[in-house]
């Protein structure tokens, strides 16, 4: 049962709003759904917060789905899983596909190419009901999380969880039905035990996961199952609940007021889906249990009002439309939030599109009888709907791949990168119409990566470090084991080290943590970082790599401020005492604006994309303050003159994007510095480059 379908319940009480509906229609649930979608839309558009309305949606969808399955069982109808799934997704997909295709079309005009690759990936994830999993991956990926703006498909996370539950729940009901028949058990009590166990298990998991990693838990299906289980339990026990009318009137009002207050009182985005999410779901349960009170003072009279019932009919489409409209409108206007006027326009347009989508696409498709005759026809109808979105997604990806291949074929001649800053550079001038590398669409993904996770020989013992170790292994016996250590600014320099490692037969490996500079214990700036660095130091003592490469300074955005990383001398001295060679790389200039998007928006030659070096980076390096006599074996590598000219720091050098955002070098540009990196590293005694 989707959030678009008509809510049903056994033995309904009469209501004026049911005259044009089926006898089992419960208008107050339709009104409750309208309130939930209004909470979601208004909080997103005007307050930039999460309301808890989505949790109400999840609860209601399970409640309605359970009533449907119980009705089938009571009527002794065969439980045809394949037919049920085909019918369900045939009804859900048309509106979703319509929004996906329209969003892709507008995004191609409004969003910069730097966001296209992520947009395509999220389009596929939304179409396949896996958007929540993609967002989970990005939530734990520091680089993606730090440099990506909101996707117009982000709201598909909840629909993806619903889709996954719409597959799981029927399986549970079917298995319970078989078990009840096989062992002569009562069907409803068996279901109650099963879903109570799911409720407790999922709620406990959700509380623990939210406490450990709330950002990732927010999109986790397992951490949300208890909300569906609660809706199912309410549907199971509802026939046995008997409350006096006055009690039900109070319950209804308390439930609605609590639901509306949820987003105001609680930090929904920061605390959900743990125990705090019981607030809106229990509030919704109170409204449903209150039912139709037949009282002039009952909340059901308000919820059954015709405008709310009508709004409930288009609530699914309204949810689909409101978020991409908001994101794309903000991207087009250059604002970071909607005002009261612009927000009102966004909501009105979303309402109009939701009505048209429901009336002209969803309703005719739902009433189309041909696919209902046979399962094969229903499957064909689903495939047709999927193809409507899959074709533009595939075509866009193919177009980018063709462009990527064409540029790569001319890379040597047209994209020298940092080499043009070498005074001895004499190669031919690139073609005047040469494309930049990487493609703008690939910029956000242009991170340096090694071949794969660390193998047993160098894999850390520490559980904290296991997922942070990656390696590039030579074909034969390694001549040297070289460790790259630190945060994302250390990672970017592996682009310059990788070719050297392959040439010299090094075993190159990295242990990295986003936003966590390599420092002595206690100087990392956070408990997580300090714990990480403490374990790193233990691993270095245990494994004793031949050499360590680390970033030794930290620049500040758009100012000449730069300093040694905290505890640098103490940390390096300890490694040198263990006989480990160390190369410290000077940080690159950082900026307060996205250098890559500046080029996309204004062009590489625009003055704003070529900031003066003196205003953004000091002439004197913090390395100059070091007493090198006390640090024998330390190599200092400063490649500022291969990033900036004597007067400015261009966003594009040698037809290559220098930056992929406001402070990280692109992998393409770092690779172009490999030869110069090797030359400067060779100046240190013992490196044998």
XYZ file of C-alpha atoms in Angstrom:
689
model
C 0.000 0.000 0.000
C 1.617 3.244 -1.066
C 1.061 6.697 0.311
C -0.969 7.444 -2.814
C -3.601 4.826 -2.296
C -6.975 5.230 -0.620
C -6.845 4.397 3.108
C -9.186 1.676 4.280
C -10.214 0.244 7.614
C -12.795 -2.249 8.861
C -16.146 -1.104 10.244
C -15.864 2.633 9.612
C -18.236 5.101 11.173
C -20.181 7.289 8.750
C -18.766 10.661 7.791
C -19.938 13.421 5.483
C -16.635 13.253 3.626
C -17.246 9.642 2.575
C -20.271 10.206 0.327
C -18.264 10.067 -2.900
C -15.898 7.399 -1.621
C -15.883 3.681 -1.003
C -17.651 2.627 2.209
C -14.345 1.698 3.868
C -12.732 5.089 3.277
C -11.343 6.840 6.376
C -11.074 10.548 5.517
C -9.283 11.519 8.734
C -6.271 9.416 7.677
C -6.256 11.195 4.331
C -6.311 14.502 6.225
C -3.536 13.313 8.526
C -1.431 12.515 5.490
C -2.120 16.014 4.159
C -0.850 17.549 7.394
C 2.265 15.414 7.200
C 3.105 16.492 3.648
C 2.402 20.139 4.521
C 4.832 19.818 7.428
C 7.505 18.387 5.148
C 7.021 21.013 2.436
C 6.799 24.104 4.636
C 9.690 23.109 6.864
C 11.892 22.393 3.852
C 10.972 25.537 1.944
C 10.787 28.164 4.677
C 12.696 26.876 7.669
C 15.403 24.668 6.137
C 14.626 22.023 8.744
C 13.225 18.509 8.941
C 9.753 18.259 10.469
C 9.124 14.605 11.286
C 6.392 14.494 8.645
C 8.241 11.802 6.690
C 8.178 9.550 9.752
C 4.400 9.949 9.821
C 4.292 8.936 6.153
C 6.280 5.776 6.866
C 4.010 4.911 9.782
C 0.802 5.471 7.784
C 2.038 3.491 4.772
C 2.633 0.419 6.968
C -0.725 0.853 8.715
C -2.611 0.932 5.400
C -0.579 -1.911 3.891
C -1.359 -4.083 6.909
C -5.091 -3.431 6.628
C -4.907 -4.492 2.999
C -3.147 -7.779 3.808
C -5.439 -8.531 6.746
C -8.465 -7.934 4.550
C -7.159 -10.374 1.970
C -6.543 -12.976 4.653
C -10.002 -12.511 6.197
C -11.591 -12.864 2.747
C -9.429 -15.975 2.156
C -8.015 -14.485 -1.024
C -4.836 -16.106 -2.371
C -1.690 -14.173 -1.514
C -0.041 -13.693 -4.917
C 3.254 -11.935 -4.181
C 4.316 -11.321 -7.780
C 0.932 -9.888 -8.716
C 0.924 -7.662 -5.635
C 4.387 -6.228 -6.344
C 3.651 -5.672 -10.026
C 0.412 -3.883 -9.216
C 2.059 -1.733 -6.547
C 5.094 -0.557 -8.488
C 3.039 -0.045 -11.639
C 1.094 2.551 -9.657
C 4.076 4.151 -7.938
C 6.480 4.553 -10.868
C 4.681 6.903 -13.317
C 4.665 9.942 -11.013
C 8.215 9.237 -9.835
C 9.486 8.840 -13.408
C 7.759 12.061 -14.445
C 9.550 14.001 -11.720
C 12.904 12.318 -12.433
C 12.787 13.168 -16.154
C 11.610 16.738 -15.580
C 14.297 17.259 -12.939
C 16.996 15.976 -15.279
C 15.866 18.329 -18.037
C 15.802 21.432 -15.837
C 19.018 20.476 -14.030
C 20.886 20.341 -17.356
C 19.981 24.015 -17.813
C 20.290 25.257 -14.231
C 22.996 23.234 -12.487
C 26.687 23.592 -13.370
C 28.409 20.671 -15.135
C 30.354 19.998 -11.925
C 27.147 18.523 -10.500
C 26.022 16.460 -13.482
C 27.812 13.227 -12.622
C 26.359 13.149 -9.117
C 22.946 14.046 -10.542
C 23.018 11.082 -12.932
C 24.079 8.707 -10.141
C 21.264 9.938 -7.908
C 18.786 9.678 -10.791
C 19.622 5.995 -11.180
C 19.458 5.470 -7.407
C 16.047 7.158 -7.220
C 14.718 5.065 -10.094
C 15.946 1.835 -8.487
C 14.735 2.666 -4.949
C 18.273 2.778 -3.564
C 18.727 6.532 -3.006
C 18.981 6.061 0.746
C 21.941 3.691 0.291
C 23.721 6.144 -2.002
C 23.225 8.937 0.524
C 24.540 6.636 3.243
C 27.735 6.093 1.272
C 28.144 9.818 0.675
C 27.420 10.620 4.308
C 30.461 8.642 5.433
C 32.551 9.870 2.495
C 34.128 13.071 3.826
C 35.051 14.308 0.376
C 31.609 13.850 -1.168
C 29.853 15.159 1.918
C 32.063 18.231 2.127
C 31.855 19.298 -1.497
C 28.410 18.422 -2.764
C 25.367 20.662 -2.550
C 21.913 19.219 -2.009
C 20.767 16.972 -4.835
C 17.314 17.586 -6.349
C 16.790 13.828 -5.921
C 17.749 13.722 -2.243
C 14.151 13.392 -1.032
C 13.882 10.013 -2.767
C 15.636 8.506 0.268
C 12.325 7.973 2.074
C 10.601 6.616 -1.037
C 13.517 4.207 -1.459
C 13.082 2.912 2.091
C 9.349 2.566 1.457
C 10.020 0.640 -1.753
C 12.347 -1.734 0.074
C 9.770 -2.293 2.826
C 7.040 -2.782 0.213
C 9.052 -5.799 -0.931
C 9.933 -7.083 2.556
C 6.559 -6.705 4.314
C 4.518 -8.913 1.900
C 7.151 -11.622 2.294
C 6.705 -11.509 6.064
C 2.904 -11.653 5.778
C 3.071 -14.522 3.303
C 5.547 -16.457 5.463
C 3.400 -15.850 8.562
C 0.341 -17.096 6.676
C 2.138 -20.290 5.660
C 3.415 -20.811 9.216
C -0.048 -20.257 10.686
C -1.568 -22.830 8.330
C 1.282 -25.318 8.752
C 1.276 -25.283 12.543
C -2.376 -24.304 13.104
C -1.599 -20.986 14.734
C -3.742 -17.860 14.943
C -2.715 -15.489 12.181
C -3.089 -12.097 13.892
C -1.339 -13.010 17.175
C 1.513 -14.567 15.168
C 1.877 -11.355 13.162
C 1.796 -9.323 16.372
C 4.681 -11.334 17.840
C 6.707 -11.054 14.625
C 6.278 -7.328 14.209
C 6.752 -6.618 17.894
C 10.113 -8.393 17.625
C 10.953 -6.311 14.529
C 9.870 -3.170 16.370
C 12.080 -3.853 19.401
C 15.073 -5.043 17.380
C 14.975 -2.168 14.901
C 14.331 0.474 17.575
C 17.283 -0.764 19.635
C 19.500 -0.831 16.554
C 18.274 2.648 15.592
C 19.046 4.120 19.026
C 22.572 2.674 19.053
C 23.323 3.516 15.406
C 21.996 7.072 15.809
C 24.230 7.609 18.835
C 27.281 6.308 16.960
C 26.717 7.853 13.525
C 23.478 9.804 13.216
C 24.192 11.069 9.693
C 24.466 7.550 8.327
C 21.698 6.125 10.512
C 19.249 8.723 9.169
C 19.146 6.978 5.780
C 19.424 3.393 7.039
C 16.538 1.047 6.282
C 17.181 -1.124 9.333
C 17.077 1.914 11.591
C 13.655 2.831 10.139
C 11.931 -0.576 10.151
C 10.506 0.013 13.619
C 8.434 2.942 12.292
C 6.784 0.596 9.801
C 6.455 -2.108 12.453
C 4.681 0.359 14.745
C 2.174 1.139 11.980
C 1.574 -2.578 11.474
C 1.116 -3.196 15.208
C -1.455 -0.401 15.456
C -3.400 -1.954 12.568
C -3.272 -5.361 14.267
C -4.478 -4.247 17.689
C -6.879 -1.508 16.579
C -10.025 -3.742 16.454
C -9.474 -4.685 20.105
C -9.108 -1.113 21.379
C -12.155 0.447 22.996
C -11.992 4.020 24.306
C -14.795 6.341 25.304
C -15.606 9.150 22.899
C -14.228 11.858 25.198
C -10.952 9.969 25.485
C -10.724 9.609 21.714
C -11.416 13.303 21.181
C -8.576 14.195 23.554
C -6.274 11.621 21.959
C -6.922 13.021 18.489
C -6.149 16.617 19.447
C -3.088 15.691 21.487
C -1.794 13.591 18.590
C -2.174 16.322 15.967
C -0.748 19.072 18.183
C 2.210 16.882 19.150
C 2.833 16.022 15.509
C 2.760 19.676 14.441
C 5.066 20.690 17.291
C 7.630 17.969 16.601
C 9.842 19.893 14.182
C 9.743 22.971 16.414
C 10.601 21.254 19.681
C 12.988 18.532 18.482
C 16.132 18.662 16.376
C 14.673 16.125 13.956
C 17.576 16.144 11.524
C 20.133 15.782 14.315
C 18.358 13.242 16.549
C 16.324 10.980 14.244
C 15.684 8.118 13.646
C 16.507 7.112 17.236
C 14.156 7.194 20.178
C 13.188 10.805 19.399
C 11.305 9.589 16.303
C 8.740 7.982 18.606
C 7.306 11.495 19.052
C 5.709 11.943 15.594
C 4.916 8.261 15.062
C 3.156 7.810 18.401
C 1.365 11.122 17.780
C 0.092 9.791 14.443
C -0.907 6.528 16.128
C -3.030 8.471 18.618
C -4.896 10.182 15.768
C -5.567 6.885 14.008
C -6.696 5.159 17.207
C -8.986 8.110 17.960
C -10.682 7.406 14.620
C -13.984 8.981 13.686
C -15.416 10.306 16.925
C -18.694 11.675 15.491
C -18.127 14.638 17.794
C -18.214 18.282 16.756
C -15.102 18.752 18.885
C -13.186 15.832 17.389
C -10.032 16.393 15.380
C -11.400 13.973 12.795
C -13.973 16.603 11.826
C -11.135 18.958 10.901
C -9.037 16.253 9.241
C -12.060 15.096 7.203
C -12.556 18.540 5.707
C -12.777 18.395 1.928
C -9.676 20.554 1.213
C -7.475 18.321 3.369
C -8.945 15.149 1.866
C -8.355 16.484 -1.645
C -4.814 17.474 -0.718
C -4.257 13.931 0.537
C -5.089 12.675 -2.943
C -2.103 14.554 -4.392
C 0.216 14.237 -1.379
C 2.504 11.701 -3.078
C 3.016 13.912 -6.121
C 3.402 17.006 -3.925
C 6.176 15.315 -1.980
C 7.863 14.326 -5.245
C 7.743 17.844 -6.734
C 8.454 20.186 -3.819
C 12.120 19.295 -3.240
C 13.494 19.507 -6.823
C 11.561 22.742 -7.306
C 13.165 24.188 -4.173
C 16.717 23.040 -5.007
C 16.582 24.132 -8.644
C 14.979 27.468 -7.819
C 17.723 28.227 -5.306
C 20.422 27.124 -7.770
C 18.928 29.357 -10.467
C 18.586 32.379 -8.183
C 21.941 31.933 -6.457
C 20.303 32.041 -3.005
C 20.849 29.632 -0.136
C 17.276 29.772 1.172
C 13.796 30.770 0.031
C 12.054 33.877 1.333
C 8.375 34.094 2.160
C 7.425 35.270 -1.330
C 9.662 32.968 -3.337
C 8.830 30.090 -1.005
C 5.110 30.691 -1.536
C 5.630 30.616 -5.295
C 7.557 27.332 -5.023
C 4.766 25.746 -2.963
C 2.034 26.972 -5.326
C 3.909 25.641 -8.362
C 4.478 22.333 -6.549
C 0.746 22.095 -5.792
C -0.151 22.795 -9.420
C 2.331 20.235 -10.748
C 1.187 17.691 -8.157
C -2.432 18.134 -9.250
C -1.554 17.818 -12.960
C 0.666 14.797 -12.336
C -2.039 13.043 -10.322
C -4.848 13.950 -12.715
C -3.108 13.518 -16.076
C -0.481 10.838 -15.430
C -0.986 8.878 -12.236
C -4.780 8.482 -12.396
C -5.004 7.413 -16.077
C -2.116 4.998 -15.586
C -3.753 3.562 -12.459
C -7.073 3.109 -14.257
C -5.465 1.476 -17.315
C -6.966 -2.023 -17.318
C -4.761 -3.705 -19.932
C -1.788 -4.396 -17.594
C -4.057 -5.889 -14.923
C -5.132 -8.792 -17.122
C -1.816 -10.656 -16.986
C 1.384 -10.418 -14.989
C 3.400 -10.230 -18.196
C 1.517 -7.098 -19.231
C 2.031 -5.505 -15.835
C 5.759 -6.218 -16.066
C 5.862 -4.643 -19.541
C 4.072 -1.555 -18.223
C 6.666 -1.221 -15.434
C 9.505 -1.674 -17.924
C 7.995 1.035 -20.108
C 7.821 3.456 -17.186
C 11.403 2.674 -16.161
C 12.613 3.130 -19.745
C 11.210 6.666 -19.868
C 13.775 7.675 -17.228
C 16.502 5.155 -18.091
C 16.884 6.417 -21.664
C 17.834 10.035 -20.777
C 20.009 8.850 -17.884
C 21.889 6.432 -20.146
C 22.081 8.942 -22.991
C 23.534 11.644 -20.770
C 26.136 9.251 -19.365
C 27.066 8.073 -22.862
C 27.453 11.638 -24.098
C 29.824 12.466 -21.229
C 31.833 9.302 -21.891
C 32.271 10.200 -25.576
C 33.452 13.673 -24.605
C 35.807 12.181 -22.008
C 37.410 9.827 -24.556
C 37.882 12.607 -27.100
C 39.655 14.813 -24.555
C 41.844 11.972 -23.241
C 42.990 11.168 -26.782
C 44.512 14.667 -27.073
C 45.696 14.894 -23.475
C 49.465 14.857 -24.085
C 49.365 17.721 -26.575
C 46.536 19.801 -25.168
C 46.643 19.338 -21.374
C 50.197 19.726 -19.986
C 48.962 21.088 -16.655
C 51.674 22.287 -14.249
C 54.436 21.613 -16.785
C 53.769 24.976 -18.470
C 54.985 26.716 -15.280
C 58.426 25.149 -15.736
C 60.750 27.862 -17.152
C 62.301 25.174 -19.373
C 58.960 24.106 -20.877
C 59.163 24.357 -24.694
C 56.402 22.085 -25.999
C 53.990 23.268 -28.678
C 51.104 25.500 -27.607
C 47.876 23.523 -27.036
C 45.069 23.895 -29.561
C 43.113 27.094 -28.841
C 39.810 25.204 -28.588
C 41.202 22.375 -26.451
C 38.884 21.139 -23.710
C 39.909 21.320 -20.080
C 40.745 18.245 -18.036
C 39.116 16.756 -16.146
C 35.685 17.330 -17.677
C 33.666 19.703 -15.530
C 31.174 16.889 -14.907
C 33.994 14.718 -13.515
C 35.499 17.319 -11.191
C 33.763 16.307 -7.984
C 34.930 12.702 -8.519
C 38.495 13.606 -9.540
C 40.048 12.357 -6.322
C 43.276 10.392 -6.261
C 42.816 6.757 -5.274
C 45.136 3.803 -4.856
C 44.461 0.341 -6.245
C 42.606 -1.182 -3.319
C 42.476 -1.928 0.426
C 45.699 -2.823 2.205
C 46.566 -6.512 2.063
C 47.652 -8.592 5.060
C 51.296 -7.575 4.931
C 50.564 -3.941 5.858
C 46.921 -4.069 7.015
C 46.568 -2.249 10.355
C 45.755 -4.233 13.486
C 43.621 -1.363 14.734
C 39.928 -1.754 14.022
C 39.693 2.027 13.787
C 42.152 2.134 10.876
C 41.103 -0.912 8.850
C 38.788 0.944 6.472
C 41.281 3.785 5.998
C 44.246 1.872 4.557
C 44.742 1.583 0.782
C 47.724 0.478 -1.275
C 49.416 0.430 -4.676
C 51.537 -2.719 -4.841
C 54.442 -3.199 -7.268
C 54.703 -6.252 -9.517
C 57.764 -7.669 -7.739
C 59.517 -7.322 -4.390
C 59.107 -3.714 -3.167
C 62.271 -1.619 -3.016
C 60.732 0.642 -0.384
C 57.533 0.855 1.688
C 56.207 4.424 1.573
C 53.272 5.590 3.704
C 51.158 8.658 2.881
C 49.586 9.920 6.063
C 47.045 12.567 7.086
C 43.847 14.075 5.704
C 42.469 14.884 2.253
C 45.359 17.273 1.587
C 47.749 14.372 2.025
C 45.583 12.209 -0.212
C 45.703 14.695 -3.084
C 49.525 14.480 -3.230
C 49.395 10.731 -3.857
C 48.539 11.771 -7.417
C 52.100 13.069 -7.750
C 53.621 10.132 -5.847
C 51.866 7.252 -7.674
C 53.865 7.485 -10.956
C 57.098 7.726 -8.974
C 56.144 4.709 -6.843
C 55.382 2.647 -9.961
C 58.679 3.682 -11.558
C 60.797 2.937 -8.461
C 58.939 -0.260 -7.460
C 57.694 1.155 -4.151
C 54.912 -0.342 -2.109
C 52.853 2.833 -1.714
C 50.106 2.855 0.884
C 48.009 5.468 2.655
C 46.221 5.777 5.985
C 43.914 8.768 5.734
C 41.038 10.337 7.608
C 39.102 13.307 6.271
C 39.578 16.594 8.178
C 42.164 14.935 10.435
C 45.718 16.203 10.030
C 48.593 13.980 11.086
C 49.538 15.259 14.553
C 50.796 13.913 17.872
C 48.116 12.583 20.203
C 45.865 15.275 21.671
C 46.413 17.869 18.933
C 43.984 16.607 16.273
C 41.158 18.946 17.216
C 38.556 16.259 17.991
C 38.262 13.042 19.994
C 37.801 10.973 16.816
C 40.880 12.483 15.202
C 43.008 12.077 18.339
C 42.002 8.420 18.644
C 42.776 7.895 14.960
C 46.191 9.541 15.206
C 47.050 7.585 18.364
C 46.373 4.313 16.539
C 48.355 5.539 13.527
C 51.403 6.141 15.718
C 51.130 2.596 17.090
C 50.940 1.190 13.554
C 54.018 3.152 12.480
C 55.974 1.798 15.443
C 54.762 -1.731 14.676
C 55.325 -1.709 10.911
C 58.196 0.791 10.572
C 57.664 1.890 6.943
C 60.805 2.979 5.106
C 59.414 6.439 4.500
C 56.450 8.654 5.343
C 54.983 11.454 3.225
C 52.903 14.000 5.134
C 51.598 17.538 4.633
C 53.540 19.734 7.055
C 51.733 23.061 6.872
C 48.147 24.275 6.878
C 47.033 27.257 4.767
C 43.972 29.400 5.504
C 41.244 30.214 2.938
C 41.847 33.442 0.981
C 44.354 34.865 3.462
C 48.163 34.769 3.622
C 48.007 32.891 6.928
C 49.887 29.583 6.984
C 51.449 27.630 9.840
C 53.135 24.344 10.599
C 50.663 21.618 11.514
C 50.311 21.271 15.318
C 53.177 19.328 16.881
C 54.937 18.893 13.530
C 58.521 18.895 14.841
C 57.728 16.563 17.726
C 55.932 14.098 15.444
C 58.590 14.084 12.692
C 61.420 13.833 15.190
C 59.864 10.673 16.635
C 59.681 9.056 13.203
C 63.242 10.028 12.321
C 64.445 8.531 15.601
C 62.953 5.214 14.458
C 65.020 5.365 11.272
C 62.057 6.350 9.072
C 62.673 8.885 6.312
C 60.119 11.702 6.128
C 59.030 14.001 3.305
C 56.901 16.965 4.351
C 54.927 18.703 1.610
C 53.898 22.332 1.875
C 50.145 22.917 1.740
C 48.569 24.465 -1.338
C 46.730 27.833 -1.335
C 43.117 27.609 -0.223
C 40.222 29.886 -1.114
C 36.857 30.950 0.245
C 35.083 30.196 -3.045
C 34.915 27.218 -5.403
C 37.677 27.733 -7.975
C 36.326 25.085 -10.350
C 32.799 26.481 -10.392
C 34.268 29.954 -10.945
C 35.750 28.662 -14.217
C 32.510 26.937 -15.211
C 30.545 30.088 -14.467
C 32.897 32.874 -15.639
C 35.650 31.256 -17.711
C 39.290 30.478 -16.962
C 40.511 33.960 -17.903
C 38.095 35.804 -15.605
C 39.928 37.916 -13.048
C 37.899 36.426 -10.216
C 39.236 32.974 -11.095
C 42.877 34.162 -10.920
C 43.294 35.507 -7.355
C 46.535 37.305 -6.486
C 49.024 35.050 -4.724
C 50.092 37.728 -2.242
C 46.545 38.056 -0.908
C 46.096 34.320 -0.465
C 49.467 32.734 0.386
C 52.592 33.910 2.213
C 55.857 34.327 0.315
C 57.827 32.810 3.207
C 57.142 29.163 4.006
C 56.650 28.043 7.630
C 59.262 25.416 6.782
C 61.832 28.232 6.910
C 61.497 28.320 10.697
C 62.620 24.693 11.120
C 66.065 23.845 12.458
C 66.943 21.242 9.842
C 70.133 20.257 11.678
C 67.891 18.703 14.363
C 65.817 16.829 11.767
C 68.275 14.832 9.617
C 66.492 12.752 6.976
C 63.589 15.203 6.634
C 62.854 16.301 3.065
C 60.840 19.488 2.497
C 58.888 19.689 -0.746
C 57.425 23.064 -1.806
C 55.612 23.060 -5.148
C 53.914 26.435 -4.809
C 55.636 27.637 -7.996
C 53.981 24.749 -9.862
C 50.552 25.785 -8.592
C 50.784 29.583 -8.789
C 52.699 32.046 -10.937
C 54.780 34.772 -9.201
C 51.696 37.020 -9.212
C 48.524 34.903 -9.191
C 47.007 31.484 -8.534
C 44.989 30.595 -11.663
C 42.107 28.125 -11.426
C 43.299 26.586 -14.711
C 46.943 25.941 -15.679
C 47.975 24.199 -18.883
C 44.341 23.426 -19.752
C 43.919 21.476 -16.507
C 41.697 22.425 -13.581
C 44.052 23.115 -10.681
C 41.314 22.701 -8.084
C 38.268 20.494 -7.897
C 36.665 22.742 -5.269
C 37.871 25.588 -3.047
C 40.948 23.922 -1.551
C 41.712 20.481 -3.007
C 43.931 19.921 -6.039
C 42.417 17.836 -8.807
C 43.957 14.402 -9.333
C 44.697 15.397 -12.929
C 46.718 18.413 -11.842
C 48.562 16.576 -9.055
C 49.606 13.933 -11.575
C 51.035 16.645 -13.856
C 53.439 17.564 -11.016
C 54.820 14.031 -10.645
C 58.138 14.667 -12.432
C 58.831 17.849 -10.491
C 57.827 16.196 -7.227
C 60.387 13.438 -7.888
C 63.149 15.958 -8.650
C 62.573 17.903 -5.453
C 62.253 14.787 -3.354
C 65.637 13.651 -4.615
C 67.341 16.563 -2.864
C 66.873 14.779 0.479
C 69.693 12.489 1.555
C 68.804 8.788 1.478
C 65.621 8.915 -0.575
C 67.406 7.417 -3.600
C 64.829 8.660 -6.090
